């Protein structure tokens, strides 16, 4: 019996008619409706969701599991905004508790990777009122002058929207200027939950859904790629998650510019939402599985291990996930400050490869745009 026949046999025996219909649609590669997405969250068992999501994952990527070699720069943790879930930012009034890196200090970080085989720098931070567009354009130019082949994945629409408004440039002009200065792609942050009913409670004062989407659209129109996130497991309902995914799916139909969808698990340490309990591992796996099933036009689904934890990230590789981000090198503080068990998120390439092989997947080192750099063959030889 082929893998497809095995899945089809389980689907045909599903007693819940709606779930059976969804299973048949997945097997014939048909798109799910919003109602079907919500129904999967509400009624799908972990095993049924996992089986279907794994089918999609293996149809798209086989056992391949991607990671990259990157490092992070966080220019500042001072932020003019006040998102309720953020354990990281320091308001401008309390900036003595925070950090603000100069261009020289950031170039010092870039230069510390000279001669090392990193392919990407991920730059994201708070929104500092004194770090303006000229400052960041100079940073981009300095990085490219020093190491032209290093892929610069930088700035969320939260940072860009603020920069563009202060510089009085349109989104289109601002994105073009950033691209000319050296910006290669956009990371997925700042999306949180798009629906205003939730956004107004957790991220009231920063760029809204339309603004976030407009910046990614402009990036895609310039030929850049980008990622998209969703912050789940706090006060949102299942339909808010599906509404969020639907808006992303529609933009992807329009532009095709997204590479990767990244569900981010809400962590509750040291923020204004510490009273909100965190999701369970079972809920996390359901989130990944439904994401894989709903986001049919997103090529990749990422579990960001520094936030999710290593074991859950390994588990997620059986629930639709085919990417676990990069080696990181202890250069990001966002998650350890918000309560992730990964207090010092650093893994060597060997450790990442081992983690992937432990769950019988095939590790593939990639560039930011999923060009394959090295396939680590023979996972069957590596035992847990
Ligand atoms: O937008 C902040 C999240 C995001 C918390 O594109 C929190 O490859 C959980 O988007 N609990 C920024 N999440 C990070 C991000 C990202 C990370 C890795 C890879 C990529 C990529 C993008 O971090 C923010 C926010 O949603 N975040 N605080 C928290 N307490
Ligand atoms: Fe600022 Fe980002 Fe934190 Fe919101 S999540 S307060 S925008 S650093």
XYZ file of C-alpha atoms in Angstrom, residues 106-254:
149
model
C 26.429 46.786 14.429
C 29.230 46.604 11.861
C 31.422 45.175 14.606
C 28.883 42.329 14.946
C 28.830 41.826 11.154
C 32.629 41.752 11.039
C 32.787 39.215 13.860
C 31.338 36.737 11.298
C 34.054 37.401 8.705
C 35.332 34.103 7.365
C 32.418 32.174 8.915
C 29.964 30.424 6.587
C 26.847 32.418 7.539
C 24.582 33.327 4.634
C 22.066 35.681 6.289
C 21.793 38.491 8.804
C 18.352 38.972 10.362
C 17.894 42.537 11.656
C 14.865 43.379 13.758
C 14.264 45.355 16.923
C 12.155 47.956 18.682
C 11.108 51.253 17.119
C 13.471 53.913 18.460
C 12.285 57.470 17.754
C 15.830 58.664 17.014
C 16.829 55.854 14.625
C 15.451 57.181 11.367
C 15.408 56.075 7.768
C 18.806 57.630 6.926
C 20.362 55.703 9.826
C 19.026 52.381 8.575
C 19.862 53.094 4.911
C 23.429 53.792 6.001
C 23.475 50.537 7.971
C 22.286 48.587 4.904
C 24.906 50.252 2.671
C 27.668 49.573 5.198
C 26.789 45.875 5.428
C 26.682 45.482 1.643
C 29.948 47.376 1.194
C 31.623 45.034 3.671
C 30.072 41.711 2.632
C 27.995 42.014 -0.557
C 26.889 38.360 -0.708
C 25.434 38.331 2.834
C 21.636 38.222 2.513
C 20.068 41.031 4.544
C 16.634 40.041 5.866
C 15.583 43.068 7.841
C 12.835 45.204 9.350
C 9.181 44.405 9.909
C 6.390 46.641 8.582
C 6.203 48.026 12.138
C 9.689 49.502 11.807
C 9.306 50.379 8.109
C 5.922 52.086 8.485
C 7.320 54.295 11.260
C 10.466 55.088 9.251
C 8.547 55.921 6.084
C 6.021 58.151 7.853
C 8.757 60.096 9.644
C 10.718 60.473 6.401
C 7.496 61.435 4.584
C 7.993 58.898 1.806
C 5.366 56.593 0.320
C 5.523 52.860 1.010
C 6.551 52.208 -2.606
C 9.333 54.824 -2.604
C 10.516 53.805 0.853
C 10.768 50.139 -0.117
C 12.615 51.019 -3.312
C 15.116 53.150 -1.364
C 15.653 50.334 1.151
C 16.159 47.828 -1.655
C 18.658 50.103 -3.400
C 20.571 50.463 -0.123
C 20.864 46.675 0.221
C 17.696 45.229 1.728
C 17.161 41.754 0.250
C 14.006 40.477 1.959
C 11.597 41.020 4.838
C 11.202 38.823 7.917
C 7.702 37.854 9.018
C 7.339 39.789 12.273
C 4.833 42.394 13.377
C 1.806 40.563 12.002
C 0.525 39.261 15.379
C -3.249 38.895 14.782
C -4.629 41.050 11.989
C -8.272 41.238 13.084
C -8.868 44.600 14.845
C -10.944 42.961 17.593
C -7.736 41.338 18.894
C -5.101 43.691 17.467
C -6.596 46.616 19.376
C -6.137 44.696 22.632
C -2.606 43.385 22.132
C -0.910 45.748 19.659
C -3.137 48.789 19.502
C -0.740 51.499 18.433
C 1.393 49.964 15.703
C 0.767 49.433 11.984
C -2.571 47.750 11.270
C -3.338 44.777 9.047
C -3.727 46.772 5.841
C -0.497 48.658 6.502
C 1.386 45.399 7.194
C 0.047 43.789 4.040
C 0.724 46.907 1.905
C 4.420 46.857 2.845
C 4.797 43.158 1.997
C 2.887 43.738 -1.263
C 5.274 46.574 -2.180
C 8.271 44.360 -1.361
C 6.907 41.555 -3.545
C 6.263 43.982 -6.397
C 9.944 44.939 -6.275
C 10.854 41.259 -6.599
C 11.727 40.752 -2.922
C 10.529 37.752 -0.951
C 9.230 37.780 2.589
C 7.863 35.669 5.427
C 4.689 35.993 7.488
C 3.988 35.214 11.141
C 0.924 34.749 13.340
C 1.106 35.122 17.119
C -1.206 32.414 18.490
C -2.321 30.978 21.793
C -3.389 34.023 23.821
C -6.791 35.750 23.698
C -7.621 35.064 20.050
C -10.299 32.608 18.889
C -9.822 30.017 16.155
C -11.673 32.192 13.663
C -9.237 35.064 14.242
C -6.410 32.726 13.274
C -8.219 31.648 10.107
C -9.092 35.260 9.256
C -5.375 36.095 9.582
C -4.318 33.171 7.414
C -6.975 34.038 4.837
C -5.626 37.593 4.409
C -2.138 36.176 3.895
C -3.366 33.493 1.503
C -5.094 36.164 -0.593
C -1.991 38.350 -0.815
C 0.037 35.283 -1.752
C -2.434 34.534 -4.579
C -1.877 38.083 -5.797
